[in-house]
Amino acid sequence: MKANQNNNNLETATFGAGCFWCIEACFKDLKGVVSVVPGYAGGHKADPTYKEVCGGQTGHAEVAQVVFDPTQITYEALLEAFWFVHDPTQLNRQGNDIGTQYRSVIFYHSEEQKRLAQAYLKRLSDEKVWDAPIVTEIVAINNYYEAEDYHHNYFENNPGNPYCQSVVRPKVEKFRKVFAKSLN
């Protein structure tokens, strides 16, 4: 946990936007974000493994669970980052990562998060930000299972990995340029 954070004020957000390595690497340095933990959510199998989720039989999405201090970063700011880090018009995929585990999904933790996510989605749709329709799901969080330890800080711990070099690094570099004023 980062210094100077009061545990009583913290909130949780859960996002699926393709590979959880990308989401974690982008969100972890946002001011007000206390932690970003990769995991699995939205499926029907208890305590799934990475191999099971990648097999597409558990119904889970790869997600990042973001704990944040709402006095330092708003849920709306997290939504802005979420929409930026992936293509929400791709159904059950992000680039070459294909399967329901890579779906675009916001798992809300409160009625207020649901309202804000739906309003943001409507605004983006009305403004026709993307040429294709947005396919992002907005659903109540029904479960969350933390990913295996080796997935934590994956990009930071595996910078030479070919996937990290070709997919994660360019996304993180672009994110850091656009959100430079919002980073620690």
mmCIF file with all atom_site columns, C-alpha atoms in Angstrom:
data_model
loop_
_atom_site.group_PDB
_atom_site.id
_atom_site.type_symbol
_atom_site.label_atom_id
_atom_site.label_alt_id
_atom_site.label_comp_id
_atom_site.label_asym_id
_atom_site.label_entity_id
_atom_site.label_seq_id
_atom_site.pdbx_PDB_ins_code
_atom_site.Cartn_x
_atom_site.Cartn_y
_atom_site.Cartn_z
_atom_site.occupancy
_atom_site.B_iso_or_equiv
_atom_site.pdbx_formal_charge
_atom_site.auth_seq_id
_atom_site.auth_comp_id
_atom_site.auth_asym_id
_atom_site.auth_atom_id
_atom_site.pdbx_PDB_model_num
ATOM 1   C CA . MET A 1 1   ? 0.000   0.000   0.000   1.00 0.00 ? 1   MET A CA 1
ATOM 2   C CA . LYS A 1 2   ? 1.215   3.490   -0.791  1.00 0.00 ? 2   LYS A CA 1
ATOM 3   C CA . ALA A 1 3   ? 2.018   5.865   2.034   1.00 0.00 ? 3   ALA A CA 1
ATOM 4   C CA . ASN A 1 4   ? -0.504  8.372   3.405   1.00 0.00 ? 4   ASN A CA 1
ATOM 5   C CA . GLN A 1 5   ? -3.573  6.337   2.505   1.00 0.00 ? 5   GLN A CA 1
ATOM 6   C CA . ASN A 1 6   ? -6.463  6.065   4.946   1.00 0.00 ? 6   ASN A CA 1
ATOM 7   C CA . ASN A 1 7   ? -7.984  2.580   4.614   1.00 0.00 ? 7   ASN A CA 1
ATOM 8   C CA . ASN A 1 8   ? -11.443 3.832   5.645   1.00 0.00 ? 8   ASN A CA 1
ATOM 9   C CA . ASN A 1 9   ? -11.807 5.978   2.524   1.00 0.00 ? 9   ASN A CA 1
ATOM 10  C CA . LEU A 1 10  ? -10.749 3.455   -0.084  1.00 0.00 ? 10  LEU A CA 1
ATOM 11  C CA . GLU A 1 11  ? -13.008 2.113   -2.829  1.00 0.00 ? 11  GLU A CA 1
ATOM 12  C CA . THR A 1 12  ? -12.666 -0.743  -5.305  1.00 0.00 ? 12  THR A CA 1
ATOM 13  C CA . ALA A 1 13  ? -13.207 -0.844  -9.057  1.00 0.00 ? 13  ALA A CA 1
ATOM 14  C CA . THR A 1 14  ? -12.884 -3.907  -11.290 1.00 0.00 ? 14  THR A CA 1
ATOM 15  C CA . PHE A 1 15  ? -12.197 -3.697  -15.022 1.00 0.00 ? 15  PHE A CA 1
ATOM 16  C CA . GLY A 1 16  ? -11.735 -6.214  -17.827 1.00 0.00 ? 16  GLY A CA 1
ATOM 17  C CA . ALA A 1 17  ? -10.038 -4.694  -20.868 1.00 0.00 ? 17  ALA A CA 1
ATOM 18  C CA . GLY A 1 18  ? -8.141  -7.527  -22.504 1.00 0.00 ? 18  GLY A CA 1
ATOM 19  C CA . CYS A 1 19  ? -4.973  -8.890  -20.937 1.00 0.00 ? 19  CYS A CA 1
ATOM 20  C CA . PHE A 1 20  ? -4.716  -8.001  -17.259 1.00 0.00 ? 20  PHE A CA 1
ATOM 21  C CA . TRP A 1 21  ? -0.980  -7.358  -17.607 1.00 0.00 ? 21  TRP A CA 1
ATOM 22  C CA . CYS A 1 22  ? -1.809  -4.278  -19.715 1.00 0.00 ? 22  CYS A CA 1
ATOM 23  C CA . ILE A 1 23  ? -4.468  -2.956  -17.348 1.00 0.00 ? 23  ILE A CA 1
ATOM 24  C CA . GLU A 1 24  ? -2.249  -3.376  -14.300 1.00 0.00 ? 24  GLU A CA 1
ATOM 25  C CA . ALA A 1 25  ? 0.770   -1.752  -15.952 1.00 0.00 ? 25  ALA A CA 1
ATOM 26  C CA . CYS A 1 26  ? -1.250  1.313   -16.987 1.00 0.00 ? 26  CYS A CA 1
ATOM 27  C CA . PHE A 1 27  ? -3.350  1.866   -13.860 1.00 0.00 ? 27  PHE A CA 1
ATOM 28  C CA . LYS A 1 28  ? -0.733  1.237   -11.165 1.00 0.00 ? 28  LYS A CA 1
ATOM 29  C CA . ASP A 1 29  ? 0.947   4.654   -11.418 1.00 0.00 ? 29  ASP A CA 1
ATOM 30  C CA . LEU A 1 30  ? -2.208  6.802   -11.417 1.00 0.00 ? 30  LEU A CA 1
ATOM 31  C CA . LYS A 1 31  ? -2.293  9.241   -8.495  1.00 0.00 ? 31  LYS A CA 1
ATOM 32  C CA . GLY A 1 32  ? -4.755  7.973   -5.912  1.00 0.00 ? 32  GLY A CA 1
ATOM 33  C CA . VAL A 1 33  ? -4.513  4.327   -6.944  1.00 0.00 ? 33  VAL A CA 1
ATOM 34  C CA . VAL A 1 34  ? -3.395  2.279   -3.956  1.00 0.00 ? 34  VAL A CA 1
ATOM 35  C CA . SER A 1 35  ? -3.152  -1.119  -5.639  1.00 0.00 ? 35  SER A CA 1
ATOM 36  C CA . VAL A 1 36  ? -3.953  -2.924  -8.866  1.00 0.00 ? 36  VAL A CA 1
ATOM 37  C CA . VAL A 1 37  ? -4.297  -6.690  -8.599  1.00 0.00 ? 37  VAL A CA 1
ATOM 38  C CA . PRO A 1 38  ? -4.799  -8.981  -11.596 1.00 0.00 ? 38  PRO A CA 1
ATOM 39  C CA . GLY A 1 39  ? -7.481  -11.596 -11.271 1.00 0.00 ? 39  GLY A CA 1
ATOM 40  C CA . TYR A 1 40  ? -10.529 -13.310 -12.694 1.00 0.00 ? 40  TYR A CA 1
ATOM 41  C CA . ALA A 1 41  ? -14.174 -12.260 -12.367 1.00 0.00 ? 41  ALA A CA 1
ATOM 42  C CA . GLY A 1 42  ? -17.613 -12.943 -13.730 1.00 0.00 ? 42  GLY A CA 1
ATOM 43  C CA . GLY A 1 43  ? -17.410 -16.663 -14.241 1.00 0.00 ? 43  GLY A CA 1
ATOM 44  C CA . HIS A 1 44  ? -18.994 -19.737 -12.734 1.00 0.00 ? 44  HIS A CA 1
ATOM 45  C CA . LYS A 1 45  ? -15.973 -21.735 -11.507 1.00 0.00 ? 45  LYS A CA 1
ATOM 46  C CA . ALA A 1 46  ? -14.670 -21.123 -8.005  1.00 0.00 ? 46  ALA A CA 1
ATOM 47  C CA . ASP A 1 47  ? -10.963 -20.344 -7.661  1.00 0.00 ? 47  ASP A CA 1
ATOM 48  C CA . PRO A 1 48  ? -10.028 -20.798 -11.336 1.00 0.00 ? 48  PRO A CA 1
ATOM 49  C CA . THR A 1 49  ? -6.471  -21.088 -12.601 1.00 0.00 ? 49  THR A CA 1
ATOM 50  C CA . TYR A 1 50  ? -4.955  -19.060 -15.423 1.00 0.00 ? 50  TYR A CA 1
ATOM 51  C CA . LYS A 1 51  ? -4.893  -22.166 -17.611 1.00 0.00 ? 51  LYS A CA 1
ATOM 52  C CA . GLU A 1 52  ? -8.600  -22.803 -16.978 1.00 0.00 ? 52  GLU A CA 1
ATOM 53  C CA . VAL A 1 53  ? -9.569  -19.194 -17.675 1.00 0.00 ? 53  VAL A CA 1
ATOM 54  C CA . CYS A 1 54  ? -7.493  -19.142 -20.877 1.00 0.00 ? 54  CYS A CA 1
ATOM 55  C CA . GLY A 1 55  ? -9.227  -22.353 -21.918 1.00 0.00 ? 55  GLY A CA 1
ATOM 56  C CA . GLY A 1 56  ? -12.456 -20.354 -22.065 1.00 0.00 ? 56  GLY A CA 1
ATOM 57  C CA . GLN A 1 57  ? -14.526 -22.779 -20.022 1.00 0.00 ? 57  GLN A CA 1
ATOM 58  C CA . THR A 1 58  ? -14.876 -20.868 -16.729 1.00 0.00 ? 58  THR A CA 1
ATOM 59  C CA . GLY A 1 59  ? -16.767 -17.799 -17.960 1.00 0.00 ? 59  GLY A CA 1
ATOM 60  C CA . HIS A 1 60  ? -14.298 -15.514 -16.184 1.00 0.00 ? 60  HIS A CA 1
ATOM 61  C CA . ALA A 1 61  ? -12.739 -12.389 -17.664 1.00 0.00 ? 61  ALA A CA 1
ATOM 62  C CA . GLU A 1 62  ? -9.171  -11.380 -16.972 1.00 0.00 ? 62  GLU A CA 1
ATOM 63  C CA . VAL A 1 63  ? -9.558  -8.286  -14.814 1.00 0.00 ? 63  VAL A CA 1
ATOM 64  C CA . ALA A 1 64  ? -7.644  -5.818  -12.739 1.00 0.00 ? 64  ALA A CA 1
ATOM 65  C CA . GLN A 1 65  ? -9.084  -4.950  -9.356  1.00 0.00 ? 65  GLN A CA 1
ATOM 66  C CA . VAL A 1 66  ? -8.196  -1.356  -8.555  1.00 0.00 ? 66  VAL A CA 1
ATOM 67  C CA . VAL A 1 67  ? -8.227  -0.051  -4.983  1.00 0.00 ? 67  VAL A CA 1
ATOM 68  C CA . PHE A 1 68  ? -8.277  3.727   -4.981  1.00 0.00 ? 68  PHE A CA 1
ATOM 69  C CA . ASP A 1 69  ? -8.666  6.768   -2.775  1.00 0.00 ? 69  ASP A CA 1
ATOM 70  C CA . PRO A 1 70  ? -11.671 8.717   -4.105  1.00 0.00 ? 70  PRO A CA 1
ATOM 71  C CA . THR A 1 71  ? -10.361 11.898  -2.496  1.00 0.00 ? 71  THR A CA 1
ATOM 72  C CA . GLN A 1 72  ? -7.397  11.721  -4.897  1.00 0.00 ? 72  GLN A CA 1
ATOM 73  C CA . ILE A 1 73  ? -8.850  10.092  -8.018  1.00 0.00 ? 73  ILE A CA 1
ATOM 74  C CA . THR A 1 74  ? -12.470 9.796   -9.025  1.00 0.00 ? 74  THR A CA 1
ATOM 75  C CA . TYR A 1 75  ? -14.224 6.752   -10.368 1.00 0.00 ? 75  TYR A CA 1
ATOM 76  C CA . GLU A 1 76  ? -14.914 8.829   -13.502 1.00 0.00 ? 76  GLU A CA 1
ATOM 77  C CA . ALA A 1 77  ? -11.149 9.316   -13.964 1.00 0.00 ? 77  ALA A CA 1
ATOM 78  C CA . LEU A 1 78  ? -10.694 5.546   -13.705 1.00 0.00 ? 78  LEU A CA 1
ATOM 79  C CA . LEU A 1 79  ? -13.422 5.090   -16.311 1.00 0.00 ? 79  LEU A CA 1
ATOM 80  C CA . GLU A 1 80  ? -11.583 7.489   -18.616 1.00 0.00 ? 80  GLU A CA 1
ATOM 81  C CA . ALA A 1 81  ? -8.431  5.389   -18.244 1.00 0.00 ? 81  ALA A CA 1
ATOM 82  C CA . PHE A 1 82  ? -10.420 2.184   -18.777 1.00 0.00 ? 82  PHE A CA 1
ATOM 83  C CA . TRP A 1 83  ? -11.898 3.397   -22.066 1.00 0.00 ? 83  TRP A CA 1
ATOM 84  C CA . PHE A 1 84  ? -8.472  4.568   -23.203 1.00 0.00 ? 84  PHE A CA 1
ATOM 85  C CA . VAL A 1 85  ? -6.476  1.366   -22.564 1.00 0.00 ? 85  VAL A CA 1
ATOM 86  C CA . HIS A 1 86  ? -8.445  -0.871  -24.908 1.00 0.00 ? 86  HIS A CA 1
ATOM 87  C CA . ASP A 1 87  ? -10.804 -1.018  -27.857 1.00 0.00 ? 87  ASP A CA 1
ATOM 88  C CA . PRO A 1 88  ? -14.302 -1.438  -26.392 1.00 0.00 ? 88  PRO A CA 1
ATOM 89  C CA . THR A 1 89  ? -15.760 -2.257  -29.814 1.00 0.00 ? 89  THR A CA 1
ATOM 90  C CA . GLN A 1 90  ? -14.012 -5.630  -30.087 1.00 0.00 ? 90  GLN A CA 1
ATOM 91  C CA . LEU A 1 91  ? -16.271 -8.430  -28.894 1.00 0.00 ? 91  LEU A CA 1
ATOM 92  C CA . ASN A 1 92  ? -14.481 -11.043 -26.793 1.00 0.00 ? 92  ASN A CA 1
ATOM 93  C CA . ARG A 1 93  ? -11.014 -9.998  -27.854 1.00 0.00 ? 93  ARG A CA 1
ATOM 94  C CA . GLN A 1 94  ? -8.320  -7.363  -27.792 1.00 0.00 ? 94  GLN A CA 1
ATOM 95  C CA . GLY A 1 95  ? -6.058  -7.498  -30.822 1.00 0.00 ? 95  GLY A CA 1
ATOM 96  C CA . ASN A 1 96  ? -4.710  -11.013 -31.152 1.00 0.00 ? 96  ASN A CA 1
ATOM 97  C CA . ASP A 1 97  ? -5.952  -12.021 -27.684 1.00 0.00 ? 97  ASP A CA 1
ATOM 98  C CA . ILE A 1 98  ? -9.177  -13.841 -28.508 1.00 0.00 ? 98  ILE A CA 1
ATOM 99  C CA . GLY A 1 99  ? -11.784 -15.343 -26.173 1.00 0.00 ? 99  GLY A CA 1
ATOM 100 C CA . THR A 1 100 ? -14.438 -14.329 -23.678 1.00 0.00 ? 100 THR A CA 1
ATOM 101 C CA . GLN A 1 101 ? -11.717 -13.968 -21.035 1.00 0.00 ? 101 GLN A CA 1
ATOM 102 C CA . TYR A 1 102 ? -10.551 -10.849 -22.918 1.00 0.00 ? 102 TYR A CA 1
ATOM 103 C CA . ARG A 1 103 ? -13.980 -9.193  -23.075 1.00 0.00 ? 103 ARG A CA 1
ATOM 104 C CA . SER A 1 104 ? -14.534 -5.538  -22.312 1.00 0.00 ? 104 SER A CA 1
ATOM 105 C CA . VAL A 1 105 ? -16.366 -5.391  -18.994 1.00 0.00 ? 105 VAL A CA 1
ATOM 106 C CA . ILE A 1 106 ? -16.915 -3.098  -16.044 1.00 0.00 ? 106 ILE A CA 1
ATOM 107 C CA . PHE A 1 107 ? -17.823 -4.946  -12.860 1.00 0.00 ? 107 PHE A CA 1
ATOM 108 C CA . TYR A 1 108 ? -19.482 -2.348  -10.664 1.00 0.00 ? 108 TYR A CA 1
ATOM 109 C CA . HIS A 1 109 ? -19.328 -2.486  -6.875  1.00 0.00 ? 109 HIS A CA 1
ATOM 110 C CA . SER A 1 110 ? -22.156 -0.032  -6.137  1.00 0.00 ? 110 SER A CA 1
ATOM 111 C CA . GLU A 1 111 ? -25.216 1.495   -7.740  1.00 0.00 ? 111 GLU A CA 1
ATOM 112 C CA . GLU A 1 112 ? -23.264 4.758   -8.069  1.00 0.00 ? 112 GLU A CA 1
ATOM 113 C CA . GLN A 1 113 ? -20.499 2.998   -10.053 1.00 0.00 ? 113 GLN A CA 1
ATOM 114 C CA . LYS A 1 114 ? -23.185 1.412   -12.245 1.00 0.00 ? 114 LYS A CA 1
ATOM 115 C CA . ARG A 1 115 ? -24.816 4.788   -12.890 1.00 0.00 ? 115 ARG A CA 1
ATOM 116 C CA . LEU A 1 116 ? -21.506 6.478   -13.702 1.00 0.00 ? 116 LEU A CA 1
ATOM 117 C CA . ALA A 1 117 ? -20.351 3.656   -15.999 1.00 0.00 ? 117 ALA A CA 1
ATOM 118 C CA . GLN A 1 118 ? -23.671 3.606   -17.877 1.00 0.00 ? 118 GLN A CA 1
ATOM 119 C CA . ALA A 1 119 ? -23.639 7.403   -18.261 1.00 0.00 ? 119 ALA A CA 1
ATOM 120 C CA . TYR A 1 120 ? -20.051 7.354   -19.561 1.00 0.00 ? 120 TYR A CA 1
ATOM 121 C CA . LEU A 1 121 ? -20.883 4.573   -22.025 1.00 0.00 ? 121 LEU A CA 1
ATOM 122 C CA . LYS A 1 122 ? -23.940 6.493   -23.255 1.00 0.00 ? 122 LYS A CA 1
ATOM 123 C CA . ARG A 1 123 ? -21.899 9.661   -23.747 1.00 0.00 ? 123 ARG A CA 1
ATOM 124 C CA . LEU A 1 124 ? -19.228 7.829   -25.736 1.00 0.00 ? 124 LEU A CA 1
ATOM 125 C CA . SER A 1 125 ? -21.892 6.114   -27.833 1.00 0.00 ? 125 SER A CA 1
ATOM 126 C CA . ASP A 1 126 ? -23.795 9.358   -28.444 1.00 0.00 ? 126 ASP A CA 1
ATOM 127 C CA . GLU A 1 127 ? -20.571 11.125  -29.445 1.00 0.00 ? 127 GLU A CA 1
ATOM 128 C CA . LYS A 1 128 ? -19.677 8.222   -31.760 1.00 0.00 ? 128 LYS A CA 1
ATOM 129 C CA . VAL A 1 129 ? -16.108 8.159   -30.444 1.00 0.00 ? 129 VAL A CA 1
ATOM 130 C CA . TRP A 1 130 ? -15.591 4.835   -32.228 1.00 0.00 ? 130 TRP A CA 1
ATOM 131 C CA . ASP A 1 131 ? -16.905 3.905   -35.660 1.00 0.00 ? 131 ASP A CA 1
ATOM 132 C CA . ALA A 1 132 ? -18.241 0.557   -34.420 1.00 0.00 ? 132 ALA A CA 1
ATOM 133 C CA . PRO A 1 133 ? -20.685 0.084   -31.525 1.00 0.00 ? 133 PRO A CA 1
ATOM 134 C CA . ILE A 1 134 ? -19.283 -0.293  -28.008 1.00 0.00 ? 134 ILE A CA 1
ATOM 135 C CA . VAL A 1 135 ? -19.723 -3.865  -26.715 1.00 0.00 ? 135 VAL A CA 1
ATOM 136 C CA . THR A 1 136 ? -18.563 -3.288  -23.135 1.00 0.00 ? 136 THR A CA 1
ATOM 137 C CA . GLU A 1 137 ? -20.621 -5.121  -20.518 1.00 0.00 ? 137 GLU A CA 1
ATOM 138 C CA . ILE A 1 138 ? -21.563 -3.305  -17.312 1.00 0.00 ? 138 ILE A CA 1
ATOM 139 C CA . VAL A 1 139 ? -22.477 -5.894  -14.680 1.00 0.00 ? 139 VAL A CA 1
ATOM 140 C CA . ALA A 1 140 ? -22.487 -6.271  -10.911 1.00 0.00 ? 140 ALA A CA 1
ATOM 141 C CA . ILE A 1 141 ? -19.398 -7.900  -9.460  1.00 0.00 ? 141 ILE A CA 1
ATOM 142 C CA . ASN A 1 142 ? -20.408 -11.423 -8.498  1.00 0.00 ? 142 ASN A CA 1
ATOM 143 C CA . ASN A 1 143 ? -16.993 -12.862 -7.718  1.00 0.00 ? 143 ASN A CA 1
ATOM 144 C CA . TYR A 1 144 ? -13.299 -12.096 -7.932  1.00 0.00 ? 144 TYR A CA 1
ATOM 145 C CA . TYR A 1 145 ? -10.339 -14.427 -7.650  1.00 0.00 ? 145 TYR A CA 1
ATOM 146 C CA . GLU A 1 146 ? -6.823  -13.074 -7.429  1.00 0.00 ? 146 GLU A CA 1
ATOM 147 C CA . ALA A 1 147 ? -4.515  -14.324 -10.178 1.00 0.00 ? 147 ALA A CA 1
ATOM 148 C CA . GLU A 1 148 ? -1.482  -16.426 -9.428  1.00 0.00 ? 148 GLU A CA 1
ATOM 149 C CA . ASP A 1 149 ? 1.494   -14.556 -7.947  1.00 0.00 ? 149 ASP A CA 1
ATOM 150 C CA . TYR A 1 150 ? 3.567   -14.645 -11.136 1.00 0.00 ? 150 TYR A CA 1
ATOM 151 C CA . HIS A 1 151 ? 0.967   -12.411 -12.850 1.00 0.00 ? 151 HIS A CA 1
ATOM 152 C CA . HIS A 1 152 ? 1.447   -9.607  -10.318 1.00 0.00 ? 152 HIS A CA 1
ATOM 153 C CA . ASN A 1 153 ? 3.575   -6.743  -11.719 1.00 0.00 ? 153 ASN A CA 1
ATOM 154 C CA . TYR A 1 154 ? 4.118   -8.932  -14.771 1.00 0.00 ? 154 TYR A CA 1
ATOM 155 C CA . PHE A 1 155 ? 5.238   -6.179  -17.117 1.00 0.00 ? 155 PHE A CA 1
ATOM 156 C CA . GLU A 1 156 ? 7.621   -4.728  -14.549 1.00 0.00 ? 156 GLU A CA 1
ATOM 157 C CA . ASN A 1 157 ? 9.063   -8.165  -13.713 1.00 0.00 ? 157 ASN A CA 1
ATOM 158 C CA . ASN A 1 158 ? 9.237   -9.455  -17.310 1.00 0.00 ? 158 ASN A CA 1
ATOM 159 C CA . PRO A 1 159 ? 10.208  -6.510  -19.530 1.00 0.00 ? 159 PRO A CA 1
ATOM 160 C CA . GLY A 1 160 ? 11.973  -8.769  -22.042 1.00 0.00 ? 160 GLY A CA 1
ATOM 161 C CA . ASN A 1 161 ? 8.960   -11.020 -22.596 1.00 0.00 ? 161 ASN A CA 1
ATOM 162 C CA . PRO A 1 162 ? 7.988   -10.822 -26.303 1.00 0.00 ? 162 PRO A CA 1
ATOM 163 C CA . TYR A 1 163 ? 4.318   -10.128 -25.473 1.00 0.00 ? 163 TYR A CA 1
ATOM 164 C CA . CYS A 1 164 ? 5.361   -7.366  -23.097 1.00 0.00 ? 164 CYS A CA 1
ATOM 165 C CA . GLN A 1 165 ? 7.631   -5.865  -25.766 1.00 0.00 ? 165 GLN A CA 1
ATOM 166 C CA . SER A 1 166 ? 5.100   -5.966  -28.602 1.00 0.00 ? 166 SER A CA 1
ATOM 167 C CA . VAL A 1 167 ? 1.783   -5.370  -26.788 1.00 0.00 ? 167 VAL A CA 1
ATOM 168 C CA . VAL A 1 168 ? 2.173   -4.091  -23.224 1.00 0.00 ? 168 VAL A CA 1
ATOM 169 C CA . ARG A 1 169 ? 5.078   -1.653  -23.648 1.00 0.00 ? 169 ARG A CA 1
ATOM 170 C CA . PRO A 1 170 ? 3.543   0.373   -26.529 1.00 0.00 ? 170 PRO A CA 1
ATOM 171 C CA . LYS A 1 171 ? 0.229   0.582   -24.660 1.00 0.00 ? 171 LYS A CA 1
ATOM 172 C CA . VAL A 1 172 ? 1.934   1.715   -21.438 1.00 0.00 ? 172 VAL A CA 1
ATOM 173 C CA . GLU A 1 173 ? 4.066   4.286   -23.265 1.00 0.00 ? 173 GLU A CA 1
ATOM 174 C CA . LYS A 1 174 ? 1.017   5.771   -24.987 1.00 0.00 ? 174 LYS A CA 1
ATOM 175 C CA . PHE A 1 175 ? -0.945  5.744   -21.710 1.00 0.00 ? 175 PHE A CA 1
ATOM 176 C CA . ARG A 1 176 ? 1.869   7.542   -19.854 1.00 0.00 ? 176 ARG A CA 1
ATOM 177 C CA . LYS A 1 177 ? 1.999   10.275  -22.486 1.00 0.00 ? 177 LYS A CA 1
ATOM 178 C CA . VAL A 1 178 ? -1.744  10.909  -22.462 1.00 0.00 ? 178 VAL A CA 1
ATOM 179 C CA . PHE A 1 179 ? -2.157  10.631  -18.669 1.00 0.00 ? 179 PHE A CA 1
ATOM 180 C CA . ALA A 1 180 ? 1.191   12.228  -17.702 1.00 0.00 ? 180 ALA A CA 1
ATOM 181 C CA . LYS A 1 181 ? -0.434  14.799  -15.387 1.00 0.00 ? 181 LYS A CA 1
ATOM 182 C CA . SER A 1 182 ? -2.338  12.060  -13.550 1.00 0.00 ? 182 SER A CA 1
ATOM 183 C CA . LEU A 1 183 ? 0.675   9.868   -12.754 1.00 0.00 ? 183 LEU A CA 1
ATOM 184 C CA . ASN A 1 184 ? 2.688   9.638   -9.534  1.00 0.00 ? 184 ASN A CA 1
#
